[in-house]
mmCIF file of C-alpha atoms in Angstrom:
data_model
loop_
_atom_site.group_PDB
_atom_site.id
_atom_site.type_symbol
_atom_site.label_atom_id
_atom_site.label_comp_id
_atom_site.label_asym_id
_atom_site.label_seq_id
_atom_site.Cartn_x
_atom_site.Cartn_y
_atom_site.Cartn_z
ATOM 1 C CA UNK A 29 -1.732 33.329 -31.595
ATOM 2 C CA UNK A 30 -2.120 32.424 -35.259
ATOM 3 C CA UNK A 31 1.390 32.412 -36.795
ATOM 4 C CA UNK A 32 2.047 32.574 -40.540
ATOM 5 C CA UNK A 33 -0.256 30.870 -43.012
ATOM 6 C CA UNK A 34 2.673 28.955 -44.533
ATOM 7 C CA UNK A 35 3.739 27.530 -41.166
ATOM 8 C CA UNK A 36 0.163 26.635 -40.254
ATOM 9 C CA UNK A 37 -0.237 24.580 -43.442
ATOM 10 C CA UNK A 38 2.534 22.196 -42.380
ATOM 11 C CA UNK A 39 1.464 21.574 -38.779
ATOM 12 C CA UNK A 40 -0.057 18.457 -37.240
ATOM 13 C CA UNK A 41 -3.208 20.410 -36.440
ATOM 14 C CA UNK A 42 -3.615 21.521 -40.050
ATOM 15 C CA UNK A 43 -3.111 17.964 -41.288
ATOM 16 C CA UNK A 44 -5.952 16.819 -39.020
ATOM 17 C CA UNK A 45 -8.178 19.633 -40.276
ATOM 18 C CA UNK A 46 -7.556 18.561 -43.863
ATOM 19 C CA UNK A 47 -8.172 14.914 -42.979
ATOM 20 C CA UNK A 48 -11.713 15.569 -41.751
ATOM 21 C CA UNK A 49 -12.702 18.531 -43.922
ATOM 22 C CA UNK A 50 -15.479 18.047 -46.486
ATOM 23 C CA UNK A 51 -14.101 17.505 -49.983
ATOM 24 C CA UNK A 52 -15.970 16.415 -53.095
ATOM 25 C CA UNK A 53 -15.145 13.879 -55.790
ATOM 26 C CA UNK A 54 -16.549 15.131 -59.081
ATOM 27 C CA UNK A 55 -18.444 12.548 -61.091
ATOM 28 C CA UNK A 56 -20.402 12.892 -64.294
ATOM 29 C CA UNK A 57 -23.710 12.749 -62.432
ATOM 30 C CA UNK A 58 -23.165 14.881 -59.341
ATOM 31 C CA UNK A 59 -20.672 15.866 -56.683
ATOM 32 C CA UNK A 60 -20.128 13.154 -54.099
ATOM 33 C CA UNK A 61 -18.598 13.768 -50.643
ATOM 34 C CA UNK A 62 -15.166 12.175 -50.517
ATOM 35 C CA UNK A 63 -15.080 9.251 -48.039
ATOM 36 C CA UNK A 64 -13.247 10.003 -44.804
ATOM 37 C CA UNK A 65 -11.775 7.628 -42.232
ATOM 38 C CA UNK A 66 -13.577 8.292 -38.938
ATOM 39 C CA UNK A 67 -12.136 5.331 -37.048
ATOM 40 C CA UNK A 68 -9.956 7.552 -34.821
ATOM 41 C CA UNK A 69 -12.771 9.931 -33.840
ATOM 42 C CA UNK A 70 -13.747 9.634 -30.163
ATOM 43 C CA UNK A 71 -17.465 8.958 -29.754
ATOM 44 C CA UNK A 72 -18.547 10.027 -26.281
ATOM 45 C CA UNK A 73 -22.141 8.972 -26.919
ATOM 46 C CA UNK A 74 -21.046 5.364 -27.453
ATOM 47 C CA UNK A 75 -18.600 5.647 -24.549
ATOM 48 C CA UNK A 76 -21.381 6.893 -22.271
ATOM 49 C CA UNK A 77 -23.715 4.086 -23.314
ATOM 50 C CA UNK A 78 -21.009 1.490 -22.698
ATOM 51 C CA UNK A 79 -20.146 3.055 -19.348
ATOM 52 C CA UNK A 80 -23.787 2.850 -18.235
ATOM 53 C CA UNK A 81 -23.929 -0.830 -19.257
ATOM 54 C CA UNK A 82 -20.704 -2.186 -17.803
ATOM 55 C CA UNK A 83 -18.732 0.731 -16.262
ATOM 56 C CA UNK A 84 -15.953 0.233 -18.809
ATOM 57 C CA UNK A 85 -14.079 3.131 -20.392
ATOM 58 C CA UNK A 86 -11.379 3.381 -23.074
ATOM 59 C CA UNK A 87 -7.832 4.029 -21.951
ATOM 60 C CA UNK A 88 -7.107 7.696 -21.283
ATOM 61 C CA UNK A 89 -10.711 8.637 -20.473
ATOM 62 C CA UNK A 90 -12.080 8.889 -16.933
ATOM 63 C CA UNK A 91 -15.409 10.054 -15.457
ATOM 64 C CA UNK A 92 -16.287 12.489 -12.726
ATOM 65 C CA UNK A 93 -19.644 12.450 -10.978
ATOM 66 C CA UNK A 94 -21.646 15.575 -10.304
ATOM 67 C CA UNK A 95 -25.194 16.827 -9.841
ATOM 68 C CA UNK A 96 -25.942 16.561 -13.571
ATOM 69 C CA UNK A 97 -28.013 13.643 -14.877
ATOM 70 C CA UNK A 98 -25.081 12.246 -16.883
ATOM 71 C CA UNK A 99 -21.408 11.510 -16.146
ATOM 72 C CA UNK A 100 -18.780 13.994 -17.279
ATOM 73 C CA UNK A 101 -15.821 12.528 -19.154
ATOM 74 C CA UNK A 102 -12.276 13.864 -18.981
ATOM 75 C CA UNK A 103 -9.110 13.258 -21.006
ATOM 76 C CA UNK A 104 -5.908 12.330 -19.157
ATOM 77 C CA UNK A 105 -3.896 14.113 -21.852
ATOM 78 C CA UNK A 106 -5.847 17.387 -21.514
ATOM 79 C CA UNK A 107 -6.343 18.536 -17.902
ATOM 80 C CA UNK A 108 -9.235 20.987 -17.671
ATOM 81 C CA UNK A 109 -11.169 19.449 -20.580
ATOM 82 C CA UNK A 110 -14.641 18.087 -19.811
ATOM 83 C CA UNK A 111 -17.176 16.494 -22.167
ATOM 84 C CA UNK A 112 -20.842 16.151 -21.142
ATOM 85 C CA UNK A 113 -22.698 14.021 -23.719
ATOM 86 C CA UNK A 114 -26.401 14.756 -24.037
ATOM 87 C CA UNK A 115 -26.258 17.454 -21.375
ATOM 88 C CA UNK A 116 -29.247 19.366 -22.763
ATOM 89 C CA UNK A 117 -32.705 17.762 -23.131
ATOM 90 C CA UNK A 118 -34.134 18.071 -26.632
ATOM 91 C CA UNK A 119 -36.723 20.647 -25.524
ATOM 92 C CA UNK A 120 -33.934 22.861 -24.232
ATOM 93 C CA UNK A 121 -31.961 22.382 -27.434
ATOM 94 C CA UNK A 122 -34.967 23.608 -29.436
ATOM 95 C CA UNK A 123 -35.296 26.627 -27.187
ATOM 96 C CA UNK A 124 -31.703 27.734 -27.722
ATOM 97 C CA UNK A 125 -31.804 27.041 -31.450
ATOM 98 C CA UNK A 126 -34.795 29.370 -31.707
ATOM 99 C CA UNK A 127 -33.123 32.019 -29.535
ATOM 100 C CA UNK A 128 -29.909 31.769 -31.567
ATOM 101 C CA UNK A 129 -31.804 32.567 -34.757
ATOM 102 C CA UNK A 130 -34.496 35.003 -33.620
ATOM 103 C CA UNK A 131 -33.054 36.846 -30.587
ATOM 104 C CA UNK A 132 -29.274 36.578 -30.422
ATOM 105 C CA UNK A 133 -28.530 38.339 -33.760
ATOM 106 C CA UNK A 134 -30.748 41.294 -32.796
ATOM 107 C CA UNK A 135 -29.121 44.721 -32.264
ATOM 108 C CA UNK A 136 -27.335 45.911 -30.221
ATOM 109 C CA UNK A 137 -25.735 42.451 -30.435
ATOM 110 C CA UNK A 138 -23.186 42.517 -33.234
ATOM 111 C CA UNK A 139 -22.863 39.965 -36.052
ATOM 112 C CA UNK A 140 -20.499 39.432 -38.959
ATOM 113 C CA UNK A 141 -22.973 41.423 -41.092
ATOM 114 C CA UNK A 142 -22.428 44.654 -39.127
ATOM 115 C CA UNK A 143 -19.257 45.574 -41.009
ATOM 116 C CA UNK A 144 -21.088 45.877 -44.341
ATOM 117 C CA UNK A 145 -24.780 46.348 -43.600
ATOM 118 C CA UNK A 146 -24.831 47.813 -40.108
ATOM 119 C CA UNK A 147 -27.322 46.525 -37.513
ATOM 120 C CA UNK A 148 -29.964 44.230 -39.029
ATOM 121 C CA UNK A 149 -33.321 43.989 -37.274
ATOM 122 C CA UNK A 150 -35.298 40.717 -37.439
ATOM 123 C CA UNK A 151 -33.077 38.880 -39.925
ATOM 124 C CA UNK A 152 -34.677 35.474 -39.349
ATOM 125 C CA UNK A 153 -38.221 36.828 -39.706
ATOM 126 C CA UNK A 154 -37.218 38.646 -42.892
ATOM 127 C CA UNK A 155 -35.762 35.454 -44.366
ATOM 128 C CA UNK A 156 -38.891 33.536 -43.378
ATOM 129 C CA UNK A 157 -41.047 36.137 -45.185
ATOM 130 C CA UNK A 158 -38.817 36.147 -48.298
ATOM 131 C CA UNK A 159 -37.870 39.790 -47.824
ATOM 132 C CA UNK A 160 -34.965 41.624 -49.411
ATOM 133 C CA UNK A 161 -32.408 43.900 -47.764
ATOM 134 C CA UNK A 162 -32.298 47.210 -49.673
ATOM 135 C CA UNK A 163 -29.882 50.081 -49.356
ATOM 136 C CA UNK A 164 -31.647 53.270 -48.350
ATOM 137 C CA UNK A 165 -32.127 55.658 -51.271
ATOM 138 C CA UNK A 166 -30.020 58.483 -49.818
ATOM 139 C CA UNK A 167 -27.014 56.094 -49.797
ATOM 140 C CA UNK A 168 -27.542 54.531 -53.231
ATOM 141 C CA UNK A 169 -24.454 54.882 -55.357
ATOM 142 C CA UNK A 170 -22.077 55.064 -52.385
ATOM 143 C CA UNK A 171 -19.577 52.273 -51.896
ATOM 144 C CA UNK A 172 -19.401 50.063 -48.821
ATOM 145 C CA UNK A 173 -16.599 52.006 -47.139
ATOM 146 C CA UNK A 174 -18.529 55.258 -47.523
ATOM 147 C CA UNK A 175 -21.637 53.628 -46.068
ATOM 148 C CA UNK A 176 -19.612 52.324 -43.116
ATOM 149 C CA UNK A 177 -18.341 55.838 -42.427
ATOM 150 C CA UNK A 178 -21.885 57.232 -42.534
ATOM 151 C CA UNK A 179 -23.159 54.484 -40.257
ATOM 152 C CA UNK A 180 -20.341 54.812 -37.751
ATOM 153 C CA UNK A 181 -20.675 58.604 -37.598
ATOM 154 C CA UNK A 182 -24.455 58.839 -37.367
ATOM 155 C CA UNK A 183 -25.257 55.347 -36.066
ATOM 156 C CA UNK A 184 -28.346 54.989 -38.260
ATOM 157 C CA UNK A 185 -29.251 52.008 -40.427
ATOM 158 C CA UNK A 186 -28.373 52.437 -44.090
ATOM 159 C CA UNK A 187 -30.073 49.196 -45.141
ATOM 160 C CA UNK A 188 -33.618 47.983 -44.401
ATOM 161 C CA UNK A 189 -35.698 44.913 -45.186
ATOM 162 C CA UNK A 190 -38.509 45.240 -47.722
ATOM 163 C CA UNK A 191 -40.798 42.873 -49.577
ATOM 164 C CA UNK A 192 -40.016 41.897 -53.162
ATOM 165 C CA UNK A 193 -42.267 44.596 -54.608
ATOM 166 C CA UNK A 194 -40.358 47.266 -52.693
ATOM 167 C CA UNK A 195 -37.110 46.060 -54.226
ATOM 168 C CA UNK A 196 -38.584 46.063 -57.727
ATOM 169 C CA UNK A 197 -39.978 49.577 -57.324
ATOM 170 C CA UNK A 198 -36.466 50.947 -56.843
ATOM 171 C CA UNK A 199 -35.251 49.343 -60.036
ATOM 172 C CA UNK A 200 -31.523 48.839 -60.325
ATOM 173 C CA UNK A 201 -30.508 52.064 -58.583
ATOM 174 C CA UNK A 202 -30.076 50.529 -55.127
ATOM 175 C CA UNK A 203 -28.202 47.428 -54.021
ATOM 176 C CA UNK A 204 -30.285 44.571 -52.610
ATOM 177 C CA UNK A 205 -29.634 41.174 -51.001
ATOM 178 C CA UNK A 206 -32.184 38.420 -50.239
ATOM 179 C CA UNK A 207 -32.652 37.999 -46.493
ATOM 180 C CA UNK A 208 -32.431 34.227 -46.954
ATOM 181 C CA UNK A 209 -28.904 34.612 -48.356
ATOM 182 C CA UNK A 210 -27.882 36.790 -45.410
ATOM 183 C CA UNK A 211 -29.240 34.219 -42.961
ATOM 184 C CA UNK A 212 -27.158 31.516 -44.607
ATOM 185 C CA UNK A 213 -24.119 33.796 -44.443
ATOM 186 C CA UNK A 214 -24.631 34.528 -40.738
ATOM 187 C CA UNK A 215 -21.417 33.260 -39.124
ATOM 188 C CA UNK A 216 -21.430 34.720 -35.629
ATOM 189 C CA UNK A 217 -23.273 36.910 -33.165
ATOM 190 C CA UNK A 218 -22.156 38.224 -29.785
ATOM 191 C CA UNK A 219 -24.125 38.380 -26.541
ATOM 192 C CA UNK A 220 -23.549 40.399 -23.414
ATOM 193 C CA UNK A 221 -20.256 42.262 -23.413
ATOM 194 C CA UNK A 222 -19.322 42.818 -27.053
ATOM 195 C CA UNK A 223 -16.079 41.590 -28.592
ATOM 196 C CA UNK A 224 -14.207 43.953 -30.910
ATOM 197 C CA UNK A 225 -12.740 41.701 -33.589
ATOM 198 C CA UNK A 226 -10.554 44.460 -35.046
ATOM 199 C CA UNK A 227 -8.732 44.857 -31.719
ATOM 200 C CA UNK A 228 -9.241 41.290 -30.439
ATOM 201 C CA UNK A 229 -10.500 42.516 -27.095
ATOM 202 C CA UNK A 230 -13.752 43.139 -25.255
ATOM 203 C CA UNK A 231 -15.049 46.676 -25.648
ATOM 204 C CA UNK A 232 -17.165 47.717 -22.673
ATOM 205 C CA UNK A 233 -18.071 50.974 -24.433
ATOM 206 C CA UNK A 234 -20.044 49.207 -27.173
ATOM 207 C CA UNK A 235 -23.804 49.132 -26.534
ATOM 208 C CA UNK A 236 -24.946 45.735 -25.303
ATOM 209 C CA UNK A 237 -27.726 43.959 -23.497
ATOM 210 C CA UNK A 238 -27.296 41.905 -20.370
ATOM 211 C CA UNK A 239 -26.819 38.190 -20.964
ATOM 212 C CA UNK A 240 -30.151 36.301 -20.875
ATOM 213 C CA UNK A 241 -30.806 35.125 -17.304
ATOM 214 C CA UNK A 242 -31.785 31.602 -18.362
ATOM 215 C CA UNK A 243 -28.565 31.202 -20.350
ATOM 216 C CA UNK A 244 -26.509 32.477 -17.402
ATOM 217 C CA UNK A 245 -28.140 29.973 -15.043
ATOM 218 C CA UNK A 246 -27.590 27.134 -17.499
ATOM 219 C CA UNK A 247 -23.920 28.054 -17.929
ATOM 220 C CA UNK A 248 -23.481 28.347 -14.156
ATOM 221 C CA UNK A 249 -24.902 24.845 -13.670
ATOM 222 C CA UNK A 250 -22.795 23.313 -16.440
ATOM 223 C CA UNK A 251 -19.575 25.010 -15.290
ATOM 224 C CA UNK A 252 -19.906 24.008 -11.612
ATOM 225 C CA UNK A 253 -17.886 20.737 -11.880
ATOM 226 C CA UNK A 254 -14.819 22.677 -13.089
ATOM 227 C CA UNK A 255 -14.725 25.105 -10.155
ATOM 228 C CA UNK A 256 -13.696 24.802 -6.497
ATOM 229 C CA UNK A 257 -16.546 24.358 -4.063
ATOM 230 C CA UNK A 258 -18.213 27.720 -3.389
ATOM 231 C CA UNK A 259 -17.046 29.434 -6.584
ATOM 232 C CA UNK A 260 -19.717 30.397 -9.123
ATOM 233 C CA UNK A 261 -19.324 30.927 -12.859
ATOM 234 C CA UNK A 262 -20.576 34.360 -13.941
ATOM 235 C CA UNK A 263 -21.557 34.466 -17.604
ATOM 236 C CA UNK A 264 -20.705 37.914 -18.999
ATOM 237 C CA UNK A 265 -20.379 37.306 -22.745
ATOM 238 C CA UNK A 266 -21.054 34.690 -25.389
ATOM 239 C CA UNK A 267 -20.060 34.081 -28.978
ATOM 240 C CA UNK A 268 -22.580 32.199 -31.111
ATOM 241 C CA UNK A 269 -21.128 30.435 -34.168
ATOM 242 C CA UNK A 270 -23.298 29.342 -37.102
ATOM 243 C CA UNK A 271 -22.132 26.550 -39.429
ATOM 244 C CA UNK A 272 -23.566 25.443 -42.763
ATOM 245 C CA UNK A 273 -22.514 22.715 -45.165
ATOM 246 C CA UNK A 274 -18.768 22.924 -45.751
ATOM 247 C CA UNK A 275 -18.174 25.556 -43.061
ATOM 248 C CA UNK A 276 -15.257 25.102 -40.672
ATOM 249 C CA UNK A 277 -13.725 26.838 -37.660
ATOM 250 C CA UNK A 278 -9.955 26.859 -37.945
ATOM 251 C CA UNK A 279 -7.620 26.003 -35.090
ATOM 252 C CA UNK A 280 -7.410 28.851 -32.580
ATOM 253 C CA UNK A 281 -7.115 29.812 -28.919
ATOM 254 C CA UNK A 282 -9.775 31.570 -26.848
ATOM 255 C CA UNK A 283 -7.347 33.703 -24.890
ATOM 256 C CA UNK A 284 -8.962 37.114 -24.457
ATOM 257 C CA UNK A 285 -10.527 36.564 -21.031
ATOM 258 C CA UNK A 286 -8.662 37.660 -17.887
ATOM 259 C CA UNK A 287 -8.978 34.463 -15.834
ATOM 260 C CA UNK A 288 -8.273 31.185 -17.632
ATOM 261 C CA UNK A 289 -9.180 29.142 -14.554
ATOM 262 C CA UNK A 290 -12.804 29.922 -15.417
ATOM 263 C CA UNK A 291 -14.130 27.629 -18.142
ATOM 264 C CA UNK A 292 -15.551 28.318 -21.534
ATOM 265 C CA UNK A 293 -18.961 26.636 -21.643
ATOM 266 C CA UNK A 294 -19.568 25.419 -25.196
ATOM 267 C CA UNK A 295 -23.038 24.150 -26.193
ATOM 268 C CA UNK A 296 -23.599 22.254 -29.455
ATOM 269 C CA UNK A 297 -26.928 22.472 -31.289
ATOM 270 C CA UNK A 298 -28.097 21.005 -34.586
ATOM 271 C CA UNK A 299 -26.150 18.772 -36.954
ATOM 272 C CA UNK A 300 -23.326 16.574 -35.690
ATOM 273 C CA UNK A 301 -19.789 17.837 -36.125
ATOM 274 C CA UNK A 302 -16.165 16.958 -35.423
ATOM 275 C CA UNK A 303 -14.267 18.881 -32.753
ATOM 276 C CA UNK A 304 -10.463 18.912 -32.566
ATOM 277 C CA UNK A 305 -8.426 19.681 -29.456
ATOM 278 C CA UNK A 306 -4.646 19.767 -29.678
ATOM 279 C CA UNK A 307 -1.910 21.230 -27.527
ATOM 280 C CA UNK A 308 -0.214 24.542 -26.816
ATOM 281 C CA UNK A 309 1.137 24.683 -30.366
ATOM 282 C CA UNK A 310 -0.211 23.524 -33.690
ATOM 283 C CA UNK A 311 2.615 20.994 -33.854
ATOM 284 C CA UNK A 312 0.799 18.784 -31.334
ATOM 285 C CA UNK A 313 -1.439 16.212 -33.086
ATOM 286 C CA UNK A 314 -5.031 16.890 -31.985
ATOM 287 C CA UNK A 315 -7.652 14.463 -30.763
ATOM 288 C CA UNK A 316 -10.861 14.326 -32.805
ATOM 289 C CA UNK A 317 -14.319 13.750 -31.300
ATOM 290 C CA UNK A 318 -17.922 13.879 -32.434
ATOM 291 C CA UNK A 319 -20.096 16.679 -31.045
ATOM 292 C CA UNK A 320 -23.866 16.194 -31.264
ATOM 293 C CA UNK A 321 -26.824 18.398 -30.526
ATOM 294 C CA UNK A 322 -27.130 18.749 -26.765
ATOM 295 C CA UNK A 323 -23.480 18.007 -25.969
ATOM 296 C CA UNK A 324 -21.566 20.458 -23.780
ATOM 297 C CA UNK A 325 -17.788 20.927 -23.695
ATOM 298 C CA UNK A 326 -16.027 22.720 -20.830
ATOM 299 C CA UNK A 327 -12.478 24.051 -21.231
ATOM 300 C CA UNK A 328 -10.724 25.465 -18.170
ATOM 301 C CA UNK A 329 -7.179 25.826 -16.860
ATOM 302 C CA UNK A 330 -4.600 24.092 -19.067
ATOM 303 C CA UNK A 331 -7.230 23.189 -21.671
ATOM 304 C CA UNK A 332 -7.728 26.928 -22.289
ATOM 305 C CA UNK A 333 -4.186 26.963 -23.696
ATOM 306 C CA UNK A 334 -4.903 24.272 -26.290
ATOM 307 C CA UNK A 335 -5.623 24.910 -29.958
ATOM 308 C CA UNK A 336 -9.063 23.699 -30.981
ATOM 309 C CA UNK A 337 -11.409 23.919 -33.947
ATOM 310 C CA UNK A 338 -14.241 22.373 -35.962
ATOM 311 C CA UNK A 339 -13.176 20.971 -39.359
ATOM 312 C CA UNK A 340 -16.458 19.308 -40.331
ATOM 313 C CA UNK A 341 -20.203 19.182 -39.830
ATOM 314 C CA UNK A 342 -22.468 16.437 -41.187
ATOM 315 C CA UNK A 343 -25.688 17.549 -42.859
ATOM 316 C CA UNK A 344 -26.723 14.327 -44.596
ATOM 317 C CA UNK A 345 -29.680 12.537 -43.014
ATOM 318 C CA UNK A 346 -27.664 9.451 -42.092
ATOM 319 C CA UNK A 347 -24.976 11.305 -40.120
ATOM 320 C CA UNK A 348 -26.575 14.578 -38.932
ATOM 321 C CA UNK A 349 -28.393 12.794 -36.057
ATOM 322 C CA UNK A 350 -31.114 15.389 -35.517
ATOM 323 C CA UNK A 351 -34.246 13.206 -35.699
ATOM 324 C CA UNK A 352 -35.361 14.299 -32.213
ATOM 325 C CA UNK A 353 -35.101 17.958 -33.243
ATOM 326 C CA UNK A 354 -37.037 17.289 -36.441
ATOM 327 C CA UNK A 355 -39.821 15.756 -34.373
ATOM 328 C CA UNK A 356 -40.133 18.768 -32.058
ATOM 329 C CA UNK A 357 -39.909 21.248 -34.937
ATOM 330 C CA UNK A 358 -42.576 19.422 -36.953
ATOM 331 C CA UNK A 359 -45.328 22.015 -36.374
ATOM 332 C CA UNK A 360 -46.149 24.359 -39.225
ATOM 333 C CA UNK A 361 -45.074 27.434 -37.263
ATOM 334 C CA UNK A 362 -41.614 25.924 -36.755
ATOM 335 C CA UNK A 363 -41.045 24.982 -40.405
ATOM 336 C CA UNK A 364 -38.468 27.748 -40.974
ATOM 337 C CA UNK A 365 -36.503 26.662 -37.895
ATOM 338 C CA UNK A 366 -36.582 23.060 -39.087
ATOM 339 C CA UNK A 367 -35.495 24.000 -42.595
ATOM 340 C CA UNK A 368 -32.510 25.875 -41.196
ATOM 341 C CA UNK A 369 -31.315 23.357 -38.610
ATOM 342 C CA UNK A 370 -31.553 20.378 -40.997
ATOM 343 C CA UNK A 371 -28.374 21.630 -42.677
ATOM 344 C CA UNK A 372 -26.739 23.662 -39.894
ATOM 345 C CA UNK A 373 -24.918 23.551 -36.597
ATOM 346 C CA UNK A 374 -24.971 26.260 -33.921
ATOM 347 C CA UNK A 375 -22.424 26.565 -31.144
ATOM 348 C CA UNK A 376 -22.884 28.860 -28.124
ATOM 349 C CA UNK A 377 -19.621 29.671 -26.309
ATOM 350 C CA UNK A 378 -20.231 31.320 -22.939
ATOM 351 C CA UNK A 379 -17.445 33.135 -21.073
ATOM 352 C CA UNK A 380 -16.655 34.912 -17.845
ATOM 353 C CA UNK A 381 -14.669 37.936 -18.987
ATOM 354 C CA UNK A 382 -13.367 39.378 -15.717
#
């Protein structure tokens, strides 16, 4: 699936990743983002607006009509790829941003933090309240591998959130990490059937909650245009990716599900990004396109065999394009959500496993 690192560095896909990745030019005053040529990036928002005005489309792009409120655009070069610009109303975007931060990382759902800290309860709330994650006293002085063994054997938390005074009272004897730092280092969480990253397979024996009904219904509705009449998409698992400034998702395949005719339903939330889709090998030059908050991408059939990734997100005010989210998150009680999403992108990838 991945090949050697040396080979990957020379491929057409890697060259595209480097082209769009965020780099800085150092000046005496401050770091400045290096200018990047975006002239080849497909902009489905502009394409959709033009199509509504005069029914014209660029070469290689064609629409299909469905029960959704907006046309779905397809690429002649990538059968099974569907792009739905502005598929989610802004109110729905806000709902799933909030769920992605407050509910989806909750145990028994696993996150990238599990390997070191075990299950973390109420991470977003802890960050909002300026709490600190502290290693329990009986494990102070043990190293991470020893803590992992304890956790895996007994399945009890070895770390817990505390206020600043609780951290100070333990002095320097126990390790501690600010919850805000852990929130910013949250990279993924898993919903429904849990994915075992060490074995690259779904593990039905891991504890998990059922997928949220509302998310299942949304995925079913979005996936319908990719399926034969009468077939229904059954959401069984989801991977939620979290991106901050400078974060990327390298070229990869999503190839662990049994039936590739069923689509991956990919929902974009937050700051605008660039999505790459290539071919069956990294040697195929990928197409680049903007993905904005509320856009949905569907990948089924042959498109499931194509390398894809996210080399860039835009967090500056001019290019992030999240003014509608900022407006809805303007209440005092939503200030922590707003602060997070102003510099972040969230992607929810929903799958039918079996």
